[in-house]
Coordinates of N, CA and C and ligand atoms in Angstrom, one line a residue:
X119 N 32.4 248.8 212.7 CA 33.4 249.4 211.8 C 33.9 250.7 212.3
X120 N 35.1 251.0 211.7 CA 35.7 252.4 212.7 C 35.4 253.6 211.8
X121 N 35.8 254.9 212.2 CA 35.6 255.8 211.4 C 36.0 255.6 209.7
X122 N 35.0 256.0 208.9 CA 35.3 256.0 207.7 C 34.9 257.7 206.7
X123 N 36.4 257.7 206.3 CA 35.8 259.3 205.5 C 36.1 258.7 203.7
X124 N 35.1 258.8 202.9 CA 35.3 258.4 201.6 C 35.2 259.3 200.8
X125 N 36.3 259.7 199.9 CA 36.2 260.8 198.8 C 36.1 260.2 197.6
X126 N 35.6 260.8 196.9 CA 35.4 260.5 195.1 C 35.5 261.8 194.6
X127 N 35.8 261.8 193.4 CA 36.4 262.8 192.4 C 36.8 262.6 191.2
X128 N 37.0 262.8 190.2 CA 37.7 262.8 189.1 C 39.1 262.8 189.2
X129 N 39.8 262.4 188.3 CA 41.4 262.5 188.1 C 41.8 264.0 188.4
X130 N 42.9 263.8 189.3 CA 43.6 265.2 189.8 C 42.9 266.3 190.4
X131 N 41.6 265.8 190.8 CA 40.7 266.5 191.8 C 41.5 267.2 193.2
X132 N 42.5 265.7 193.6 CA 43.3 266.3 195.0 C 43.1 264.8 195.8
X133 N 42.6 264.0 195.4 CA 41.8 262.8 196.2 C 43.2 262.5 197.2
X134 N 43.9 262.0 196.5 CA 45.0 261.6 197.3 C 45.8 262.1 197.9
X135 N 46.3 263.5 197.5 CA 46.8 264.1 198.2 C 46.2 264.8 199.6
X136 N 44.7 264.8 199.7 CA 44.1 265.5 200.8 C 43.6 264.2 202.0
X137 N 43.6 262.8 201.0 CA 43.4 261.9 201.7 C 44.8 261.5 202.4
X138 N 45.8 261.3 202.0 CA 47.0 261.6 202.8 C 47.4 262.3 203.9
X139 N 46.9 263.4 203.5 CA 47.0 264.8 205.0 C 46.4 264.2 206.0
X140 N 44.8 264.5 205.4 CA 43.9 264.2 206.6 C 44.4 262.9 207.3
X141 N 44.6 261.8 206.7 CA 45.3 260.5 207.4 C 46.3 260.6 208.5
X142 N 47.4 261.6 207.8 CA 48.3 261.8 208.7 C 48.0 262.8 210.3
X143 N 47.0 263.9 209.7 CA 46.7 264.6 210.8 C 45.6 264.0 211.9
X144 N 44.7 262.6 211.3 CA 43.8 262.4 212.2 C 44.3 260.8 212.8
X145 N 45.5 260.3 212.0 CA 46.1 259.1 212.4 C 45.4 257.9 212.3
X146 N 44.5 258.3 210.9 CA 44.0 257.1 210.7 C 44.7 256.5 209.2
X147 N 44.4 255.4 208.7 CA 45.0 254.5 207.7 C 44.3 255.3 206.2
X148 N 45.2 255.0 205.2 CA 44.7 255.6 203.9 C 44.7 254.4 202.8
X149 N 43.4 254.6 202.3 CA 43.1 253.5 201.2 C 43.1 254.3 199.7
X150 N 44.1 254.3 198.8 CA 43.9 254.6 197.7 C 43.6 253.5 196.6
X151 N 42.3 253.6 196.1 CA 41.8 252.7 195.5 C 42.1 252.6 194.2
X152 N 42.4 253.5 193.1 CA 43.0 253.9 192.3 C 44.0 253.3 192.0
X153 N 44.8 253.1 192.8 CA 46.1 252.1 192.9 C 45.9 250.9 192.5
X154 N 44.9 250.4 193.4 CA 44.6 249.3 193.3 C 44.1 248.5 191.9
X155 N 43.3 249.4 191.1 CA 42.7 249.5 189.7 C 44.0 249.3 189.1
X156 N 45.2 250.2 189.1 CA 46.4 250.6 188.4 C 47.4 249.1 188.4
X157 N 47.4 248.4 189.6 CA 48.0 247.2 189.9 C 47.2 246.3 189.1
X158 N 46.3 246.2 189.2 CA 45.8 245.2 188.6 C 45.9 245.1 187.0
X159 N 45.9 246.9 186.5 CA 46.0 246.9 185.2 C 47.7 246.6 184.8
X160 N 48.4 246.7 185.7 CA 49.9 246.3 185.4 C 50.1 244.9 185.3
X161 N 49.2 244.1 186.1 CA 49.5 243.0 186.0 C 48.7 242.1 184.7
X162 N 47.6 242.7 184.1 CA 47.0 242.0 183.2 C 48.0 242.6 182.0
X163 N 48.6 243.6 182.1 CA 49.6 244.0 180.9 C 51.0 243.0 181.1
X164 N 51.4 242.5 181.9 CA 52.6 241.7 182.2 C 52.1 240.7 181.6
X165 N 51.1 240.1 181.8 CA 50.6 239.0 181.3 C 50.0 238.3 180.3
X166 N 49.8 239.5 179.5 CA 49.3 239.8 178.1 C 47.5 239.4 178.3
X167 N 47.1 239.6 179.4 CA 45.4 239.3 179.6 C 44.7 240.5 178.8
X168 N 43.7 240.3 177.8 CA 43.0 241.2 177.4 C 42.3 242.2 178.1
X169 N 42.5 243.5 178.2 CA 42.2 244.3 179.3 C 40.5 244.4 179.1
X170 N 39.8 244.1 178.0 CA 38.5 244.1 177.4 C 37.6 243.2 177.9
X171 N 38.3 241.9 178.3 CA 37.7 241.0 178.8 C 37.2 240.7 180.1
X172 N 36.0 240.9 180.0 CA 35.7 240.6 182.0 C 36.1 239.3 182.5
X173 N 35.8 238.5 181.8 CA 35.8 236.8 182.4 C 37.5 236.9 182.7
X174 N 38.4 237.3 181.7 CA 39.9 236.7 181.9 C 40.4 237.8 182.9
X175 N 39.8 238.8 182.7 CA 40.4 240.1 183.8 C 39.7 239.8 185.4
X176 N 38.7 239.6 185.3 CA 38.2 238.6 186.7 C 38.9 237.6 187.2
X177 N 39.0 236.5 186.1 CA 39.9 235.6 186.9 C 41.0 235.8 187.2
X178 N 42.0 236.6 186.7 CA 43.0 237.0 187.3 C 43.0 238.0 188.6
X179 N 41.8 238.9 188.6 CA 41.7 239.6 189.8 C 41.3 238.6 190.9
X180 N 40.7 237.5 191.0 CA 40.5 236.7 192.0 C 41.5 235.8 192.3
X181 N 42.4 235.8 191.5 CA 43.6 235.1 191.6 C 44.7 235.5 192.5
X182 N 44.9 236.8 192.4 CA 46.0 237.8 192.9 C 45.8 238.5 194.1
X183 N 46.8 239.1 194.7 CA 46.3 239.8 196.1 C 47.0 241.1 195.8
X184 N 46.1 242.1 195.8 CA 46.5 243.4 195.6 C 46.6 244.2 196.9
X185 N 47.7 244.8 197.5 CA 47.5 245.4 198.6 C 48.2 246.8 198.3
X186 N 47.8 247.9 199.2 CA 48.6 249.2 198.9 C 49.2 249.6 200.2
X187 N 49.2 249.0 201.0 CA 50.2 249.3 202.5 C 51.0 247.9 202.5
X188 N 52.3 248.3 203.0 CA 53.0 249.6 203.3 C 53.5 250.0 201.8
X189 N 53.3 249.2 200.4 CA 53.0 249.8 199.5 C 52.7 249.0 198.4
X190 N 52.5 249.4 197.0 CA 51.4 248.8 196.4 C 52.0 247.8 195.8
X191 N 51.2 246.9 196.0 CA 52.1 245.5 195.4 C 51.2 244.3 194.8
X192 N 51.7 243.5 194.3 CA 50.9 242.3 193.5 C 51.6 241.1 194.0
X193 N 51.0 240.2 194.6 CA 51.3 239.1 195.4 C 52.8 239.6 195.9
X194 N 52.7 240.4 196.8 CA 53.7 240.7 197.9 C 54.9 241.4 196.7
X195 N 54.9 241.4 195.4 CA 55.6 242.2 194.5 C 55.5 243.5 194.4
X196 N 56.5 244.5 194.9 CA 56.2 246.1 194.3 C 56.0 246.3 193.1
X197 N 54.9 247.2 192.6 CA 54.6 247.6 191.4 C 54.6 249.2 191.3
X198 N 54.6 249.7 192.7 CA 54.6 251.1 192.7 C 55.2 252.2 191.6
X199 N 56.5 251.6 191.2 CA 57.0 252.7 189.9 C 56.5 252.3 188.8
X200 N 55.3 251.5 188.8 CA 54.8 251.1 187.3 C 53.3 251.4 186.9
X201 N 52.7 252.4 187.8 CA 51.2 252.6 188.1 C 51.1 253.6 187.2
X202 N 51.7 254.6 186.9 CA 51.8 255.7 186.0 C 52.1 255.9 184.4
X203 N 52.3 254.7 184.0 CA 53.0 254.8 182.6 C 51.7 254.9 181.5
X204 N 52.1 255.4 180.5 CA 51.0 255.9 179.5 C 50.3 254.8 179.3
X205 N 50.8 253.6 178.9 CA 50.3 252.2 178.9 C 49.2 252.2 179.8
X206 N 49.4 252.2 181.2 CA 48.7 251.8 182.0 C 47.5 253.0 182.4
X207 N 47.8 254.3 181.8 CA 46.9 255.5 181.9 C 46.0 255.2 181.1
X208 N 46.1 254.6 179.7 CA 44.9 254.3 178.8 C 44.4 253.1 179.3
X209 N 45.0 251.9 179.8 CA 44.3 250.8 179.8 C 43.7 250.5 181.2
X210 N 44.0 251.5 182.0 CA 43.0 251.2 183.5 C 41.4 251.6 183.3
X211 N 41.3 252.6 182.6 CA 39.7 252.7 182.3 C 39.0 251.6 181.8
X212 N 39.7 250.8 181.0 CA 39.0 249.7 180.5 C 38.8 248.4 181.5
X213 N 39.7 248.2 182.2 CA 39.8 247.3 183.6 C 38.7 247.8 184.3
X214 N 38.9 249.1 184.9 CA 38.0 249.5 185.6 C 36.7 249.6 185.6
X215 N 36.4 249.3 184.0 CA 35.0 249.3 184.0 C 34.3 247.9 183.7
X216 N 35.0 246.9 184.0 CA 34.7 245.3 184.3 C 34.0 245.0 185.2
X217 N 32.7 244.5 185.3 CA 32.2 243.9 186.5 C 32.7 243.2 187.7
X218 N 33.6 242.3 187.0 CA 34.2 241.4 187.6 C 35.4 241.7 188.4
X219 N 36.0 242.6 187.8 CA 37.1 243.5 188.1 C 36.9 244.3 189.6
X220 N 35.6 245.0 189.3 CA 35.3 246.0 190.6 C 34.5 244.8 191.7
X221 N 34.1 243.9 191.2 CA 33.9 243.2 192.6 C 34.9 242.7 193.3
X222 N 36.2 242.1 192.7 CA 37.3 241.6 193.4 C 38.0 242.8 194.1
X223 N 37.9 244.1 193.3 CA 38.7 245.3 194.2 C 37.7 245.8 195.3
X224 N 36.3 245.5 195.1 CA 35.8 246.1 196.2 C 35.7 245.2 197.4
X225 N 35.7 244.1 197.3 CA 35.7 242.8 198.1 C 36.9 243.4 199.0
X226 N 38.2 243.5 198.2 CA 39.5 243.6 199.2 C 39.6 245.1 200.1
X227 N 38.5 246.0 199.4 CA 38.4 247.4 199.7 C 37.8 247.3 201.3
X228 N 36.7 246.5 201.1 CA 36.1 246.4 202.1 C 36.9 245.6 203.3
X229 N 37.7 244.4 202.9 CA 38.4 243.4 204.1 C 39.1 244.5 204.7
X230 N 40.2 245.4 203.6 CA 41.1 246.4 204.3 C 40.4 247.4 205.4
X231 N 39.0 247.7 205.2 CA 38.4 248.9 206.0 C 37.8 247.8 207.2
X232 N 37.7 246.7 207.1 CA 37.4 245.7 208.4 C 38.6 245.4 209.4
X233 N 39.7 245.5 208.6 CA 40.9 245.4 209.1 C 41.3 246.4 210.0
X234 N 40.9 247.6 209.8 CA 41.5 248.9 210.2 C 40.9 249.6 211.5
X235 N 42.0 249.3 212.3 CA 41.3 249.9 213.7 C 41.3 251.2 214.1
X236 N 42.2 252.0 213.4 CA 42.3 253.4 213.7 C 41.6 254.3 212.6
X237 N 40.7 254.0 212.0 CA 39.7 254.8 211.1 C 40.7 254.9 209.7
X238 N 39.8 255.1 208.6 CA 40.3 255.3 207.6 C 39.8 256.1 206.4
X239 N 40.7 256.6 205.8 CA 40.5 257.7 204.6 C 40.5 256.9 203.1
X240 N 39.4 256.6 202.6 CA 39.4 255.9 201.3 C 38.9 256.7 200.3
X241 N 39.7 256.8 198.9 CA 39.4 257.9 197.7 C 39.2 256.9 196.8
X242 N 38.7 257.3 195.9 CA 38.5 256.7 194.2 C 37.2 257.4 193.7
X243 N 36.3 256.5 192.8 CA 35.3 256.8 192.5 C 33.8 256.5 192.8
X244 N 34.0 255.5 193.4 CA 32.5 254.8 194.1 C 32.4 254.3 195.8
X245 N 33.5 255.2 196.1 CA 33.9 254.8 197.5 C 32.5 255.5 198.2
X246 N 32.0 256.4 197.9 CA 30.8 256.9 198.5 C 29.7 256.7 198.4
X247 N 29.5 255.9 197.1 CA 28.1 255.4 196.4 C 27.9 253.9 196.7
X248 N 29.2 253.1 196.4 CA 29.3 251.7 196.1 C 30.2 251.2 197.7
X249 N 31.1 251.2 197.5 CA 32.0 250.8 198.5 C 31.6 251.2 200.0
X250 N 31.5 252.2 200.4 CA 31.1 252.4 201.7 C 29.9 253.6 201.8
X251 N 28.7 253.2 201.2 CA 27.6 253.7 201.3 C 27.0 254.4 202.6
X252 N 27.7 253.7 203.8 CA 27.5 254.0 205.1 C 28.4 254.9 205.9
X253 N 29.5 255.5 205.1 CA 30.9 256.1 205.3 C 30.4 257.1 206.2
X254 N 31.1 257.5 207.4 CA 30.8 258.6 208.7 C 30.8 259.9 208.0
X255 N 31.8 260.0 206.8 CA 32.0 261.2 206.4 C 32.1 261.1 204.7
X256 N 30.9 261.7 203.9 CA 31.4 261.6 202.4 C 31.5 262.9 201.6
X257 N 32.9 263.0 200.6 CA 33.2 264.0 200.3 C 33.3 263.8 198.5
X258 N 32.7 264.9 197.8 CA 32.9 264.6 196.6 C 33.8 265.9 195.9
X259 N 35.1 265.6 195.5 CA 35.9 266.8 195.4 C 36.0 267.1 193.7
X260 N 35.9 268.2 193.6 CA 36.1 268.9 192.0 C 37.3 269.8 192.1
X261 N 37.7 270.5 190.8 CA 38.7 271.2 190.4 C 38.5 271.2 188.9
X262 N 39.1 272.7 188.4 CA 39.0 273.0 187.1 C 39.4 271.7 186.1
X263 N 39.6 271.9 185.1 CA 40.0 270.8 184.2 C 41.6 271.1 184.0
X264 N 42.0 272.5 183.9 CA 42.9 273.1 183.7 C 44.2 272.8 184.9
X265 N 43.3 272.8 186.2 CA 44.0 272.8 187.3 C 44.5 271.0 187.5
X266 N 43.7 270.4 187.3 CA 43.6 269.0 187.3 C 44.8 268.4 186.5
X267 N 44.7 269.1 185.2 CA 46.0 268.4 184.2 C 47.1 268.9 184.5
X268 N 47.1 270.6 185.0 CA 48.8 270.6 185.6 C 49.1 270.2 187.0
X269 N 48.3 269.5 187.6 CA 48.2 268.9 188.9 C 49.1 267.3 188.4
X270 N 48.4 266.9 187.5 CA 49.1 265.5 186.6 C 49.8 265.7 185.6
X271 N 50.9 266.2 186.0 CA 52.2 266.8 185.5 C 52.6 265.9 184.0
X272 N 52.5 264.6 184.4 CA 52.9 263.7 183.4 C 51.9 263.2 182.7
X273 N 50.6 263.6 182.7 CA 49.8 263.1 181.7 C 49.3 264.3 181.1
X274 N 48.7 264.1 180.0 CA 48.5 265.2 179.2 C 46.5 265.7 179.7
X275 N 46.5 266.9 179.0 CA 44.8 267.3 179.6 C 44.0 266.3 178.8
X276 N 44.3 266.2 177.6 CA 43.4 265.3 176.8 C 43.3 264.1 177.4
X277 N 44.6 263.3 178.0 CA 44.2 262.0 178.4 C 43.6 262.2 179.7
X278 N 43.5 263.2 180.8 CA 42.9 263.4 181.6 C 41.4 263.5 181.4
X279 N 40.8 264.5 180.3 CA 39.6 264.3 180.2 C 39.1 263.2 179.8
X280 N 39.8 262.8 178.9 CA 39.3 261.3 178.1 C 38.9 260.3 179.4
X281 N 39.5 260.1 180.2 CA 39.6 259.2 181.5 C 38.2 259.4 182.2
X282 N 38.4 260.8 182.3 CA 37.2 261.5 183.2 C 35.8 261.1 182.4
X283 N 35.8 261.2 181.4 CA 34.7 261.0 180.2 C 34.4 259.5 180.4
X284 N 35.4 258.2 180.6 CA 35.2 257.1 180.2 C 34.6 256.6 181.7
X285 N 35.5 257.3 183.1 CA 34.8 257.0 184.2 C 33.4 257.5 184.7
X286 N 33.1 258.4 183.9 CA 31.9 259.1 184.1 C 30.4 258.1 183.7
X287 N 30.9 257.6 182.3 CA 29.9 257.0 181.5 C 29.7 255.4 181.4
X288 N 30.6 254.6 182.2 CA 30.6 253.7 182.2 C 29.2 253.0 182.8
X289 N 29.2 251.5 182.6 CA 27.7 251.3 183.1 C 28.2 251.0 184.9
X290 N 29.2 250.1 184.7 CA 29.4 249.7 186.1 C 30.1 250.5 187.1
X291 N 29.2 251.2 188.1 CA 29.7 252.1 189.3 C 30.4 253.2 188.4
X292 N 29.8 253.9 187.6 CA 30.5 255.5 187.3 C 30.9 256.3 188.4
X293 N 31.9 257.0 188.1 CA 31.9 258.4 188.8 C 30.5 259.0 189.3
X294 N 29.8 259.2 190.0 CA 28.8 259.8 190.3 C 28.7 260.7 192.1
X295 N 28.2 261.8 192.0 CA 28.3 262.3 193.0 C 27.1 261.8 193.9
X296 N 27.5 261.1 195.1 CA 26.1 260.7 196.1 C 25.4 262.1 196.4
X297 N 23.9 261.9 196.6 CA 23.0 262.8 197.2 C 23.7 263.4 198.3
X298 N 24.3 262.4 199.5 CA 24.7 263.1 200.7 C 26.2 263.2 200.8
X299 N 26.8 263.3 199.8 CA 28.4 263.9 199.9 C 28.6 265.5 199.9
X300 N 29.5 266.0 200.4 CA 29.5 267.4 200.9 C 30.5 267.8 199.4
X301 N 30.7 268.8 198.9 CA 31.1 269.0 197.6 C 32.1 270.1 198.1
X302 N 33.5 269.9 197.6 CA 34.5 270.4 198.1 C 35.4 270.7 196.7
X303 N 35.4 271.9 196.1 CA 36.3 272.4 195.2 C 37.4 273.0 195.8
X304 N 38.7 272.0 194.9 CA 40.1 272.6 195.8 C 40.7 273.4 194.6
X305 N 40.2 274.2 193.6 CA 40.7 274.8 192.9 C 41.7 275.9 193.8
X306 N 42.8 276.4 193.6 CA 43.3 277.0 194.4 C 43.4 277.3 195.8
X307 N 43.4 276.1 196.3 CA 43.1 276.1 197.9 C 44.4 275.2 198.1
X308 N 44.6 275.4 199.2 CA 45.9 274.7 200.1 C 45.6 273.7 200.7
X309 N 46.2 272.7 200.7 CA 46.0 271.1 201.4 C 45.6 271.5 202.5
X310 N 46.4 272.5 203.5 CA 46.2 272.7 205.1 C 44.8 273.0 205.3
X311 N 44.2 274.2 204.5 CA 42.8 274.6 204.3 C 42.2 273.9 204.3
X312 N 42.0 272.8 203.3 CA 41.2 271.6 203.0 C 41.0 270.7 204.2
X313 N 42.3 270.4 204.8 CA 42.2 269.7 206.0 C 41.3 270.1 207.2
X314 N 41.9 271.4 207.1 CA 41.1 272.2 208.1 C 39.5 272.0 207.9
X315 N 39.0 272.2 207.0 CA 37.6 272.1 206.4 C 36.9 271.0 207.2
X316 N 37.4 269.7 206.4 CA 37.1 268.5 206.6 C 37.1 267.9 208.2
X317 N 38.3 268.4 209.1 CA 38.0 268.0 209.9 C 36.9 268.8 210.7
X318 N 36.7 270.2 210.9 CA 35.3 270.6 211.1 C 34.2 269.9 210.8
X319 N 34.0 269.7 209.6 CA 33.1 268.6 209.2 C 32.8 267.4 210.3
X320 N 33.9 266.8 210.2 CA 34.0 265.5 210.7 C 33.5 265.5 212.4
X321 N 33.8 266.6 212.9 CA 33.8 267.0 214.4 C 32.2 267.3 214.6
X322 N 31.5 267.9 213.6 CA 30.2 268.1 213.4 C 29.6 267.1 213.4
X323 N 29.9 265.9 212.4 CA 29.2 265.1 212.0 C 29.4 263.7 213.1
X324 N 30.6 263.7 214.3 CA 30.6 262.6 215.1 C 29.9 263.2 216.3
X325 N 29.5 264.6 216.4 CA 29.4 265.0 217.6 C 27.4 265.1 217.7
X326 N 27.0 264.7 216.4 CA 25.6 264.6 216.4 C 24.9 263.4 216.8
Ligands
DC281 O1 42.5 257.8 190.5 P1 43.3 257.2 189.5 O2 43.4 258.2 188.4 O3 44.9 256.5 190.2 O4 42.4 255.9 189.2 C1 42.8 255.0 188.3 C2 42.0 254.8 187.4 O5 40.9 253.9 188.1 C3 40.7 255.7 186.9 O6 40.6 255.9 185.5 C4 39.3 255.6 187.4 C5 39.5 254.2 188.1 N1 38.8 254.1 189.5 C6 37.6 253.6 189.6 O7 37.2 253.1 188.9 N2 37.4 253.3 190.8 C7 37.7 253.4 191.9 N3 37.3 253.4 193.2 C8 39.2 254.3 191.8 C9 40.0 254.4 190.7

């Protein structure tokens, strides 16, 4: 497998922004796994599937194809404009807590990594711990709750805090810091500055 940079962290910590900037700088592909759980949630809501039922959501997850490149889609239909509605913000933590949903999404994420020849920047909640435990570089992003809520301008501080709590306390692959992940606090730092720091880490990691 080519180089994998795995990034985890809570909502609004800057994962998507940093992942995209790093991928551009290094010429890598980017994998936004939160968008995959959101796309699955959109499809559950559209079809009236009970988002608390592991059996029903798993069956749906196994029967559809969720892709993030070139755009987030379900069975080839673009759903990018539906990913951040209040309904999805509430339901996605429930979907992401179901073991069957995670199994299907993790398989799709590993397949995408196997198909990537350029290198991959993958971000989410369990990339460093479960999906890519052997990643070339593991990063855990943090930022203050106030800054994270500000970045998620369309989502309230309470909604962000509620989702963090659910994502960190669920039984299946909760958001946790891998012991070998490097911690990066993004509060008040520019994207360019963060990219430089990670590129330096990567150079030190791969030269050993
Ligand atoms: O990063 P985000 O806010 O778009 O993620 C949406 C939800 O999906 C979030 O509540 C946590 C969940 N998620 C997850 O459980 N595992 C991942 N690898 C990525 C996201």
